[in-house]
Short mmCIF file of C-alpha atoms in Angstrom, two decimals:
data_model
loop_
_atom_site.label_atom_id
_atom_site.label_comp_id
_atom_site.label_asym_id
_atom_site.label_seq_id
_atom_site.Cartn_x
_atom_site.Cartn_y
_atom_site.Cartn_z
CA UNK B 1 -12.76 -16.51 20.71
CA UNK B 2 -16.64 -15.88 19.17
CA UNK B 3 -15.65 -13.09 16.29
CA UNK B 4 -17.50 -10.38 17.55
CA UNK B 5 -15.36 -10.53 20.80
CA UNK B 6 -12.46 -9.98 18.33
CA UNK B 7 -14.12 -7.16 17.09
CA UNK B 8 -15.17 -5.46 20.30
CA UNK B 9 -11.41 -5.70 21.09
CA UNK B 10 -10.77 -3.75 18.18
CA UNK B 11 -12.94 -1.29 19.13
CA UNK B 12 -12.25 -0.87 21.95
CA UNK B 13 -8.61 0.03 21.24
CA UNK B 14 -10.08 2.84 18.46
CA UNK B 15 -11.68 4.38 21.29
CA UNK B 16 -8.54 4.29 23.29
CA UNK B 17 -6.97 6.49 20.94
CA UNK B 18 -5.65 4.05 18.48
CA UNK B 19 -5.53 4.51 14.52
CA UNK B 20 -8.28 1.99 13.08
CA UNK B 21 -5.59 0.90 9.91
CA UNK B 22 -2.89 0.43 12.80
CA UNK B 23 -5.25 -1.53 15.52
CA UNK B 24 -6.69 -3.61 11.98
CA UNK B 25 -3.07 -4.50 10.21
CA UNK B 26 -1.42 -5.53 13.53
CA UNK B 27 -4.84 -7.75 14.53
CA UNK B 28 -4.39 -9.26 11.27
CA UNK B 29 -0.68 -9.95 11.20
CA UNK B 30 -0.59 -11.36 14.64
CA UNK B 31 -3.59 -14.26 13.43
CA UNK B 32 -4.27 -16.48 11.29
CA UNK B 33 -7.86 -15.87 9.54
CA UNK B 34 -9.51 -17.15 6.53
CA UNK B 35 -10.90 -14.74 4.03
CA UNK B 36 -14.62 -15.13 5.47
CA UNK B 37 -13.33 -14.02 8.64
CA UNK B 38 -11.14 -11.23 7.68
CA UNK B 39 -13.54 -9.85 5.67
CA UNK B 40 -16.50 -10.06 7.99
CA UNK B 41 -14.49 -8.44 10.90
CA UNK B 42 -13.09 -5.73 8.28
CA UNK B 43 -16.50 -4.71 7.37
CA UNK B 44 -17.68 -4.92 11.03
CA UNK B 45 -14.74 -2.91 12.60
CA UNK B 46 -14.98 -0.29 10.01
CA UNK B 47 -18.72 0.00 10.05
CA UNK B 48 -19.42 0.30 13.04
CA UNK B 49 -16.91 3.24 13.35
CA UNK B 50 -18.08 5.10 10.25
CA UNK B 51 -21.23 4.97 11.51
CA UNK B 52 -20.95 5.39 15.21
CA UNK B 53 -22.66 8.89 15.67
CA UNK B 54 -26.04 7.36 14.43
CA UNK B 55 -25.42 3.65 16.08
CA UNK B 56 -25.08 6.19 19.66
CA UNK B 57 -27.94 7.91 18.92
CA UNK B 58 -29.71 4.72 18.40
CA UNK B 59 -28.86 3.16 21.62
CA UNK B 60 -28.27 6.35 23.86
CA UNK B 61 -32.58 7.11 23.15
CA UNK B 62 -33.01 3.32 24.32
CA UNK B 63 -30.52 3.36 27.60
CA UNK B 64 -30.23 5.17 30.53
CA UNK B 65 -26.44 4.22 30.84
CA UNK B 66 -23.94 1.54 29.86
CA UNK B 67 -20.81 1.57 32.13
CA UNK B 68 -19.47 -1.32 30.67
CA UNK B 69 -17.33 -0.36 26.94
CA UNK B 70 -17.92 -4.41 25.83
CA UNK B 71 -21.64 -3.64 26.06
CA UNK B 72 -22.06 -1.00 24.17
CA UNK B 73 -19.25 -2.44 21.50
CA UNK B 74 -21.63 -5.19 21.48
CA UNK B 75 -24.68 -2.90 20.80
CA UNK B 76 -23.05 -1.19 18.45
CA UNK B 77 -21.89 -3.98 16.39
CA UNK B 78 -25.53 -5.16 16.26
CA UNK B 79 -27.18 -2.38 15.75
CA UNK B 80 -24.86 -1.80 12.28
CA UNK B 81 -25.65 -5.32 11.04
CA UNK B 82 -29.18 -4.73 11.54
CA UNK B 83 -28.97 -1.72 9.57
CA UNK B 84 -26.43 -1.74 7.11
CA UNK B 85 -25.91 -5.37 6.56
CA UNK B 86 -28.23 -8.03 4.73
CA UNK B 87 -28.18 -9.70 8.18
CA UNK B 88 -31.01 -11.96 9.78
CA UNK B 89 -32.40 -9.96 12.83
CA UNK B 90 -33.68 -12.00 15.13
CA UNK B 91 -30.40 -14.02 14.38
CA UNK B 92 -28.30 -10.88 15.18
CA UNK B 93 -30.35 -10.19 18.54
CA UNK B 94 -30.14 -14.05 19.54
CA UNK B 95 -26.27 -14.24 19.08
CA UNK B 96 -25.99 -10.62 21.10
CA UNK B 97 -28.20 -11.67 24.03
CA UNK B 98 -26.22 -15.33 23.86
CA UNK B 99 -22.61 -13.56 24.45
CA UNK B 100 -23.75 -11.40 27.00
CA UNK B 101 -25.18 -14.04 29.15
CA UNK B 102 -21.99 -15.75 28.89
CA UNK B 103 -20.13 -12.63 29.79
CA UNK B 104 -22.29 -11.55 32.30
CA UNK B 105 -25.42 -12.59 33.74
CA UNK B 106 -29.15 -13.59 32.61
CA UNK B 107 -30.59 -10.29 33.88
CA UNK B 108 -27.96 -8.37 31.23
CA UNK B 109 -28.69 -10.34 28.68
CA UNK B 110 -32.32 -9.49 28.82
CA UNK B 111 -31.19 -6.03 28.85
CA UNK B 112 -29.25 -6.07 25.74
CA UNK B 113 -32.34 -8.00 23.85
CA UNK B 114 -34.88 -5.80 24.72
CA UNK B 115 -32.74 -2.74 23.50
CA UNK B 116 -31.69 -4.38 20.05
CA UNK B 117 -35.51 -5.73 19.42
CA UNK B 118 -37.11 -2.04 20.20
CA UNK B 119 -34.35 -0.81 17.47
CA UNK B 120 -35.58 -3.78 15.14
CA UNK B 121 -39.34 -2.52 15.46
CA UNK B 122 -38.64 1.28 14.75
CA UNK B 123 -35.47 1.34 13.05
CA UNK B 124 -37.09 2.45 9.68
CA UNK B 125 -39.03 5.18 11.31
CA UNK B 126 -36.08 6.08 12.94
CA UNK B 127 -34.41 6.40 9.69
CA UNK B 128 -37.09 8.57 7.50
CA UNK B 129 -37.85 10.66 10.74
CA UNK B 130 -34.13 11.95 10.65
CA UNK B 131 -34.58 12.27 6.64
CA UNK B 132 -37.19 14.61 7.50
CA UNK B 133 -35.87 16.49 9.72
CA UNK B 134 -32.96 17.48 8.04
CA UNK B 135 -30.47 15.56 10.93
CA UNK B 136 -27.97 14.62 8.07
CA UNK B 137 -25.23 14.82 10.40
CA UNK B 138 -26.64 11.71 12.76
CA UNK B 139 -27.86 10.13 9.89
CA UNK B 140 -24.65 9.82 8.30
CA UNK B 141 -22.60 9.79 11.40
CA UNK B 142 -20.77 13.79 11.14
CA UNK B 143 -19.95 16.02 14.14
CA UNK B 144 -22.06 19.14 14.08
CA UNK B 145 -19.75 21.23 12.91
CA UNK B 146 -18.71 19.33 10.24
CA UNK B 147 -22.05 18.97 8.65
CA UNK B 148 -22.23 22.63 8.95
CA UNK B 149 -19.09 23.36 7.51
CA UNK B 150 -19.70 21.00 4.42
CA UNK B 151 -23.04 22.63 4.12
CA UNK B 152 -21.04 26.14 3.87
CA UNK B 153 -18.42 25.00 1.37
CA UNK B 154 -20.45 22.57 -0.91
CA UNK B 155 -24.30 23.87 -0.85
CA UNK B 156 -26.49 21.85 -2.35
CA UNK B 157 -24.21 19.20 -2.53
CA UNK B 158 -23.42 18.79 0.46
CA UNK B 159 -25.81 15.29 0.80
CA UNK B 160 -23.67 13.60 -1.88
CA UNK B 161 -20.40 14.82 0.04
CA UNK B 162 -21.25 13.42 3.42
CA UNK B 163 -22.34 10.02 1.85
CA UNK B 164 -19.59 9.90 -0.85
CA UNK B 165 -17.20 10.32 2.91
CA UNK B 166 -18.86 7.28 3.88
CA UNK B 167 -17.82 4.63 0.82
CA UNK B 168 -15.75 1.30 2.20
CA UNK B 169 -12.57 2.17 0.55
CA UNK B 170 -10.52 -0.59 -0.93
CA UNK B 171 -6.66 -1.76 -1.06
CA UNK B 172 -4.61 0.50 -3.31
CA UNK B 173 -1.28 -0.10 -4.30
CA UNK B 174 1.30 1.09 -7.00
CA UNK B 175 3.71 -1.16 -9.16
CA UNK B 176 7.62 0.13 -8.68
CA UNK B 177 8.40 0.24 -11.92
CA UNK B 178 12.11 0.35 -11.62
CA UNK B 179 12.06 -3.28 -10.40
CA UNK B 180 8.78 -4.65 -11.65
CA UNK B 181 5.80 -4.93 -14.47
CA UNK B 182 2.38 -4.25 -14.23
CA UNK B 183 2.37 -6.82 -16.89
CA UNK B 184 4.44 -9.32 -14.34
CA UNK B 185 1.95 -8.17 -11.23
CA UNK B 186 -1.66 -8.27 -13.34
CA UNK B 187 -0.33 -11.90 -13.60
CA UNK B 188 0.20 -12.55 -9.86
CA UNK B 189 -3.19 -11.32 -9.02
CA UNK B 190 -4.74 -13.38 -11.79
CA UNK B 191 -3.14 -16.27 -9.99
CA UNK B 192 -4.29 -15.23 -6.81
CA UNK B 193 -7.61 -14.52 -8.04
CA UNK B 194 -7.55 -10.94 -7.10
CA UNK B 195 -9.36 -8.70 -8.75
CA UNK B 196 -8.74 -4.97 -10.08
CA UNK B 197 -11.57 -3.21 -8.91
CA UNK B 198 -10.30 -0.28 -10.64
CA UNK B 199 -6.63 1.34 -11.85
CA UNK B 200 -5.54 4.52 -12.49
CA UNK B 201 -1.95 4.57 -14.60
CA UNK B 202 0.22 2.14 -12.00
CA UNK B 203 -1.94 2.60 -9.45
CA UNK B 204 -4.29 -0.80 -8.38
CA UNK B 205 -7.43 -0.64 -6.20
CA UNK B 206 -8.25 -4.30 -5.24
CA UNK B 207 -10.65 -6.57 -3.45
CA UNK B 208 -8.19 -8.10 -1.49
CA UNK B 209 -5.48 -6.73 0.87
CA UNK B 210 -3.42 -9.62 1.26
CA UNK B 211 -0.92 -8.42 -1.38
CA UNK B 212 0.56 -6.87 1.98
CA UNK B 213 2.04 -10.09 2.93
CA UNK B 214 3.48 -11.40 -0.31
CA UNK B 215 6.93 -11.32 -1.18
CA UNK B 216 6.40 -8.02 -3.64
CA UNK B 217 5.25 -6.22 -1.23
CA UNK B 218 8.22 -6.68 1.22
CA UNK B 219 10.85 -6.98 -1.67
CA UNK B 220 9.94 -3.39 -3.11
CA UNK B 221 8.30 -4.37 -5.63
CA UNK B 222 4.88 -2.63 -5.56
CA UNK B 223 4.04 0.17 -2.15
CA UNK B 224 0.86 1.19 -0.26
CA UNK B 225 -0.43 4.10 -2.34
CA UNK B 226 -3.61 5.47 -3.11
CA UNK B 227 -4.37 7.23 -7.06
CA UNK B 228 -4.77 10.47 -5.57
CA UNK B 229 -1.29 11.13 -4.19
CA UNK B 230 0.40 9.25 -7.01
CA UNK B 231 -1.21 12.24 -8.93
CA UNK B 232 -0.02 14.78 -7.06
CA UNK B 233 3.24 13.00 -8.40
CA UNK B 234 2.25 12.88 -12.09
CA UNK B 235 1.11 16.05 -12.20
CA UNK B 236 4.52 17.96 -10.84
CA UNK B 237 6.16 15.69 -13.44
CA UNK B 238 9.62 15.98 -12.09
CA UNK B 239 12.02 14.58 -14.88
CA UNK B 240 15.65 12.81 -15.05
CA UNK B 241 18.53 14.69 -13.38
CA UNK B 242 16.49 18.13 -12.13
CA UNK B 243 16.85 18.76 -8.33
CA UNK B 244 13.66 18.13 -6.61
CA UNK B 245 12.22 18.62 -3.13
CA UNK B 246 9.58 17.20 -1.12
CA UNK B 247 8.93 19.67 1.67
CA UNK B 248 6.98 17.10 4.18
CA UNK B 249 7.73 13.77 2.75
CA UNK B 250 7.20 11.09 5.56
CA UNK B 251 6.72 7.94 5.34
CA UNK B 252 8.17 8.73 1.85
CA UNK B 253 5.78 6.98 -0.82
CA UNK B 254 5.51 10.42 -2.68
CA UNK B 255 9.18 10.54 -2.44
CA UNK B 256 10.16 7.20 -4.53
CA UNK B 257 7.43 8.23 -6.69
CA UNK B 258 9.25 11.46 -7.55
CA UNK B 259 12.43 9.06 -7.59
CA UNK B 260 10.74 6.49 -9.86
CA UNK B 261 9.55 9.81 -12.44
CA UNK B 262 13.35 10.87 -12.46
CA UNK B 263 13.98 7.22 -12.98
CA UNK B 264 16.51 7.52 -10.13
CA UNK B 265 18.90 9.94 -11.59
CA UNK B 266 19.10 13.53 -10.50
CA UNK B 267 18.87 14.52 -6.71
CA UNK B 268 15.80 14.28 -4.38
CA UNK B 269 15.64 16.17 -1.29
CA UNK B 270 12.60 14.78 1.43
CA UNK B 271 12.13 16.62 4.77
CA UNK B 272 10.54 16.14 7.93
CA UNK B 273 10.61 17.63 11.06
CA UNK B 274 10.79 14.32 13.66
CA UNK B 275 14.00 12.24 13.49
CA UNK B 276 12.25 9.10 13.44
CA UNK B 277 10.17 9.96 10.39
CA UNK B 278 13.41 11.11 8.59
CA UNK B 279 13.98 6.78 9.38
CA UNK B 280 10.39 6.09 7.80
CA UNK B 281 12.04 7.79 4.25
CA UNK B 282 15.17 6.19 4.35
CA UNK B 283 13.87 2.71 4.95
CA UNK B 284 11.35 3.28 1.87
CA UNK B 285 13.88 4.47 -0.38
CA UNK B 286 15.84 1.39 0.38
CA UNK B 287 13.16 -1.13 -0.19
CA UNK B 288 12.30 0.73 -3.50
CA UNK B 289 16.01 0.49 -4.62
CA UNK B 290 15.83 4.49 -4.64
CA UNK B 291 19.57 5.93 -4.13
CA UNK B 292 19.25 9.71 -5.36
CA UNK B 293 17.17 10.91 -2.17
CA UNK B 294 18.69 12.69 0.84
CA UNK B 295 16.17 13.09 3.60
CA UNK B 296 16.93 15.91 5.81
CA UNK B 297 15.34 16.77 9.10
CA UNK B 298 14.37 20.29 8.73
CA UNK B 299 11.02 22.49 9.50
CA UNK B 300 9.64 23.18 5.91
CA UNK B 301 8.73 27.08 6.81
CA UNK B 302 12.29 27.33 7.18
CA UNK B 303 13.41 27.02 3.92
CA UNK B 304 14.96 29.79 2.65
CA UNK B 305 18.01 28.95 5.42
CA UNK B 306 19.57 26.00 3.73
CA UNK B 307 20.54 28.01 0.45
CA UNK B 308 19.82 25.76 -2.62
CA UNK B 309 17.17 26.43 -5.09
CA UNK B 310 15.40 23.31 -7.41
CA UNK B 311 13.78 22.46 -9.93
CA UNK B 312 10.31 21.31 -8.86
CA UNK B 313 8.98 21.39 -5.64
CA UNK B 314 5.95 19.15 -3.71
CA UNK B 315 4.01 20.79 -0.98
CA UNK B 316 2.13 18.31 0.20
CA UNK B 317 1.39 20.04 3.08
CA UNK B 318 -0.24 18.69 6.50
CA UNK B 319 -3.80 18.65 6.64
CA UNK B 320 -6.70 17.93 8.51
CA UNK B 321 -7.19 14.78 6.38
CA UNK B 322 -10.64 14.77 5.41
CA UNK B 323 -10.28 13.32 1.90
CA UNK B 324 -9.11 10.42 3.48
CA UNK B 325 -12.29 9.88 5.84
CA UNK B 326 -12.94 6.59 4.11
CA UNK B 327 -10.10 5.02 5.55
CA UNK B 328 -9.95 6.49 8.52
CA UNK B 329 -13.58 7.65 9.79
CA UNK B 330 -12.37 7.78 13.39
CA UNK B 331 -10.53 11.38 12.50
CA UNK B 332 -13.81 12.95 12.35
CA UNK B 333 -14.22 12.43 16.17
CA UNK B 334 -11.05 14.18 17.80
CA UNK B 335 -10.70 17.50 15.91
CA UNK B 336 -12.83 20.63 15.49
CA UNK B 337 -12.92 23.83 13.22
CA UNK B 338 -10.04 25.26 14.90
CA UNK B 339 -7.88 22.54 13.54
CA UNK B 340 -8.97 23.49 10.21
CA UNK B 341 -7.96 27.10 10.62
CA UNK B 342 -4.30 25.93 12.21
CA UNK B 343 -3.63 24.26 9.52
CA UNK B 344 -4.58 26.40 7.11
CA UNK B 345 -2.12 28.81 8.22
CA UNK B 346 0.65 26.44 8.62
CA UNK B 347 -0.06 25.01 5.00
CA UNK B 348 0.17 28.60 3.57
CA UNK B 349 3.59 29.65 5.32
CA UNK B 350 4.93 26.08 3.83
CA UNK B 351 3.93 27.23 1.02
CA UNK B 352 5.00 30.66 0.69
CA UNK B 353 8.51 29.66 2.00
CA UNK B 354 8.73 26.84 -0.70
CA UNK B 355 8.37 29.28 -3.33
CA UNK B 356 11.25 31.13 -2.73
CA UNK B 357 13.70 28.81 -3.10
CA UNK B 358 11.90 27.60 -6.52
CA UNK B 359 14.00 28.35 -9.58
CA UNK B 360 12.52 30.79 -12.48
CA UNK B 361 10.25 28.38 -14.81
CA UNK B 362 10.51 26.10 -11.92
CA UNK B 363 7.17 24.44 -11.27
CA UNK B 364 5.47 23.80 -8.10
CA UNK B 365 2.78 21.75 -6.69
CA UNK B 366 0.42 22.47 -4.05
CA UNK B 367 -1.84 19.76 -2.09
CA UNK B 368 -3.76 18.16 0.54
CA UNK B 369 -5.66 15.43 0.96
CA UNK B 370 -8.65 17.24 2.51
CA UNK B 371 -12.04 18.96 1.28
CA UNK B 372 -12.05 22.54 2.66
CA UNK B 373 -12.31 25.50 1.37
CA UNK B 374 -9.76 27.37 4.15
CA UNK B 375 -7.15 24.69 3.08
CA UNK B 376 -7.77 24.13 -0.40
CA UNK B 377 -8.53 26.98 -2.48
CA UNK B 378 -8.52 30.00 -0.24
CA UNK B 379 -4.48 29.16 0.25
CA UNK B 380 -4.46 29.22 -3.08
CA UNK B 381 -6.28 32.47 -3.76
CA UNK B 382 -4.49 34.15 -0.84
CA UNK B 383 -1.12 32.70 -2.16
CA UNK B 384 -1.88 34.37 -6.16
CA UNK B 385 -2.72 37.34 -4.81
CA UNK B 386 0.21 37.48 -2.59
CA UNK B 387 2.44 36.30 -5.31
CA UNK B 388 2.30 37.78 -8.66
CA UNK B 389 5.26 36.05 -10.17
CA UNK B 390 3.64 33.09 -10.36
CA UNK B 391 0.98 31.93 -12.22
CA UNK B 392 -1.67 28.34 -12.28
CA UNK B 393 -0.18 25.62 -15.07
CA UNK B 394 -3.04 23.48 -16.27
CA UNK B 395 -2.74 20.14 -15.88
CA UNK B 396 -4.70 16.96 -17.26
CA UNK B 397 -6.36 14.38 -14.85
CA UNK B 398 -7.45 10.81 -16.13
CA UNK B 399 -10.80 10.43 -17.17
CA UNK B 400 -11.73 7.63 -14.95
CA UNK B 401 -11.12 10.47 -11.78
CA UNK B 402 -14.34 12.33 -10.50
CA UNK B 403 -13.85 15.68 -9.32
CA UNK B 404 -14.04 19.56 -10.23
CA UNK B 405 -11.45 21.98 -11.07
CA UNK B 406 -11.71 25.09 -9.11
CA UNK B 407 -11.61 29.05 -10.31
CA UNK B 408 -7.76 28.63 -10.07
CA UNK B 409 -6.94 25.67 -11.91
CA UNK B 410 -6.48 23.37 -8.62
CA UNK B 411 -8.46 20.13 -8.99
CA UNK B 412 -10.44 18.38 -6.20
CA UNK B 413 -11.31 14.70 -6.70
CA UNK B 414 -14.12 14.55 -4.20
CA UNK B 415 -17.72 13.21 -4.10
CA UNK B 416 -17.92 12.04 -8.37
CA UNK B 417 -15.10 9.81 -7.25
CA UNK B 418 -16.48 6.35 -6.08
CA UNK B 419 -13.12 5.19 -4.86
CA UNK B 420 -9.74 7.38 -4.96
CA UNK B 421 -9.28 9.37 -1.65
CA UNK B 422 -10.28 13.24 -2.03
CA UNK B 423 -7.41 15.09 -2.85
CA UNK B 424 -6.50 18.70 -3.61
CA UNK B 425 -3.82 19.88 -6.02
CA UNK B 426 -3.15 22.72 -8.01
CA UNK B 427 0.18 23.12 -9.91
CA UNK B 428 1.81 26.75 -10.20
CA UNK B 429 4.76 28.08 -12.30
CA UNK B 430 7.78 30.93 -11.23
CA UNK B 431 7.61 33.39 -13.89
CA UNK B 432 10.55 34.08 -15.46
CA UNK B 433 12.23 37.47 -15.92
#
């Protein structure tokens, strides 16, 4: 199968509703690829997705319709090579026309040239024409309303926001150090000649994510986990033999962490609310060698019900996920403002019932791995003034991390940061009497 057909499969599924990382991992696990390929179709898949607002645009002012989803896949993946890759043109427009004849007929082929040379001849006008007039959000591939609500939250920033969204991300993963090095595993990507594109304490971001199929990965030895939550980890600190909870822990990476911090002594208590999820922790904690967590189905903003009070306490509460935009940019199609307000709401009332069952001195953090204001900071203003027993704990972040702390102490890595996710997180402490 030609490699574009591979990716218009992919594609296609997105569209269909499925996750891009899901739709990606299982396309690569079921075949065999060499690193060209993988890394061609990676950049492809993902481009074209990031970008597909302005690729539409593009090819919606140049069509009438196209009924046919493997056409406009096709388009699309054309249209982003012309303008985003160092790819020969009239190469790009030969190969498209070549695979629809093939597919189709002569008379669609001629169809799908004449659309992708017109784009070729006024793509840069195109380009500085939306510039001008302001049309960040098809420039940069936004909904409406989200360019309008980063515009509201971030001002004059807002530009470097949208684009920062847009970065490829790359493969982060964390060394379990109750079972491994990073001495052991800097070795095993020297040998593999992998490089560190960048680390942050444990945490590796590489060029490469085949350390997904090697032996450490399914032995336990290192997990899937970005810098950003592994310091919402670090910055709780929880500590050998406390009691800790995790209020919504699934699939549970947070969860060894806290385990690994407490080098597994003490007691860890991870909730969900779905049954199979509760699985998703249990399995993790098993391949990590983790035996001091008890995951417990249970609705977080029903807390105060199951009677015990801890030490330290993770609300890393369900968000709209817009930190994480980078690796998955099809998010940004399916939801709308009123998501952002649901959730806000739902974070807060996890929130307030997690800190009453926190123990005086007891420390708490708060975060999300999203960029608004509703979810971010004005939880945490509403929660202060709500709450004056406790107070904001300041807290240290590396200085290889981009981001801002806000008027309360809470930090967001966001648009300085070239490649963690952005994260929220803002640590508070239960005054004692």
């Amino acid at each position: 199968m030609n490699i574009k057909q591979r990716v218009i499969s992919l594609i296609t599924e997105v569209d269909n509703g499925k996750y891009s990382n899901i739709a990606l991992n299982e396309y690569f696990k079921n075949n065999r690829l060499d690193k060209k390929e993988r890394g061609f179709i990676t950049e492809v898949f993902y481009g074209v997705i990031r970008n597909k607002i302005f690729i539409d645009e593009m090819i919606n002012k140049r069509t009438k319709e196209i009924k046919k989803d493997w056409l406009r896949n096709l388009l699309r993946i054309s249209i982003y090579q012309m303008t985003f890759m160092k790819s020969d043109e009239r190469g790009v427009v030969w190969e498209a026309t070549e695979l629809t004849k093939k597919k189709f007929s002569v008379p669609v082929s001629k169809f799908v040239n004449g659309v992708l040379r017109s784009y070729g001849r006024e793509k840069d006008e195109e380009i500085e024409k939306l510039k001008a007039e302001g049309k960040f959000d098809i420039l940069y591939s936004y909904p409406l309303w989200f360019f309008e609500k980063v515009k509201k939250d971030y001002n004059d920033k807002a530009e470097d926001v949208l684009k920062s969204l847009k970065k490829i991300p790359y493969m982060a993963v964390r060394v379990n150090k109750l079972s491994y090095s990073e001495e052991k595993f800097e070795k095993l990507l020297k040998k593999l000649d992998i490089k560190i594109v960048k680390k942050v304490d444990s945490v590796y971001y590489l060029d490469s994510g085949i350390v997904l199929y090697l032996d450490e990965f399914k032995e336990g030895k290192i997990i899937a986990q970005d810098g950003a939550s592994y310091l919402s980890v670090k910055v709780l600190n929880p500590k050998a033999n406390e009691v800790v909870l995790d209020t919504c822990a699934a699939p549970g990476s947070k969860t060894v962490l806290i385990a690994e911090f407490m080098e597994n002594q003490g007691e860890v208590m991870a909730l969900d609310i779905y049954p199979h999820k509760i699985k998703l922790i249990e399995e993790n904690c098993e391949k990590m060698g983790i035996d001091i967590v008890k995951a417990v189905k249970m609705d977080a903003r029903k807390l105060k019900e199951q009677g015990k009070k801890f030490d330290k306490i993770l609300v890393d509460a369900p968000c709209s996920g817009y930190g994480v935009i980078r690796k998955k940019p099809e998010i940004l199609y399916s939801k709308g403002i009123e998501n952002v307000d649901d959730l806000s709401k739902l974070q807060y009332e996890i929130l307030e019932s997690a800190s009453q069952i926190l123990k005086e001195n007891g420390e708490l953090v708060y975060s999300t791995c999203t960029i608004t204001y509703e979810e971010n900071t004005g939880n945490v203003k509403k929660f202060l003034e709500n709450n004056p027993q406790f107070e904001s704990v300041k807290f240290e972040i590396p200085e290889n991390v981009g981001g801002d702390f806000d008027e309360f102490g809470g930090f967001t890595i966001n648009y300085k940061e070239e490649i963690l996710d952005n994260f929220y997180m803002i640590k508070f402490r239960k005054k004692g009497e």
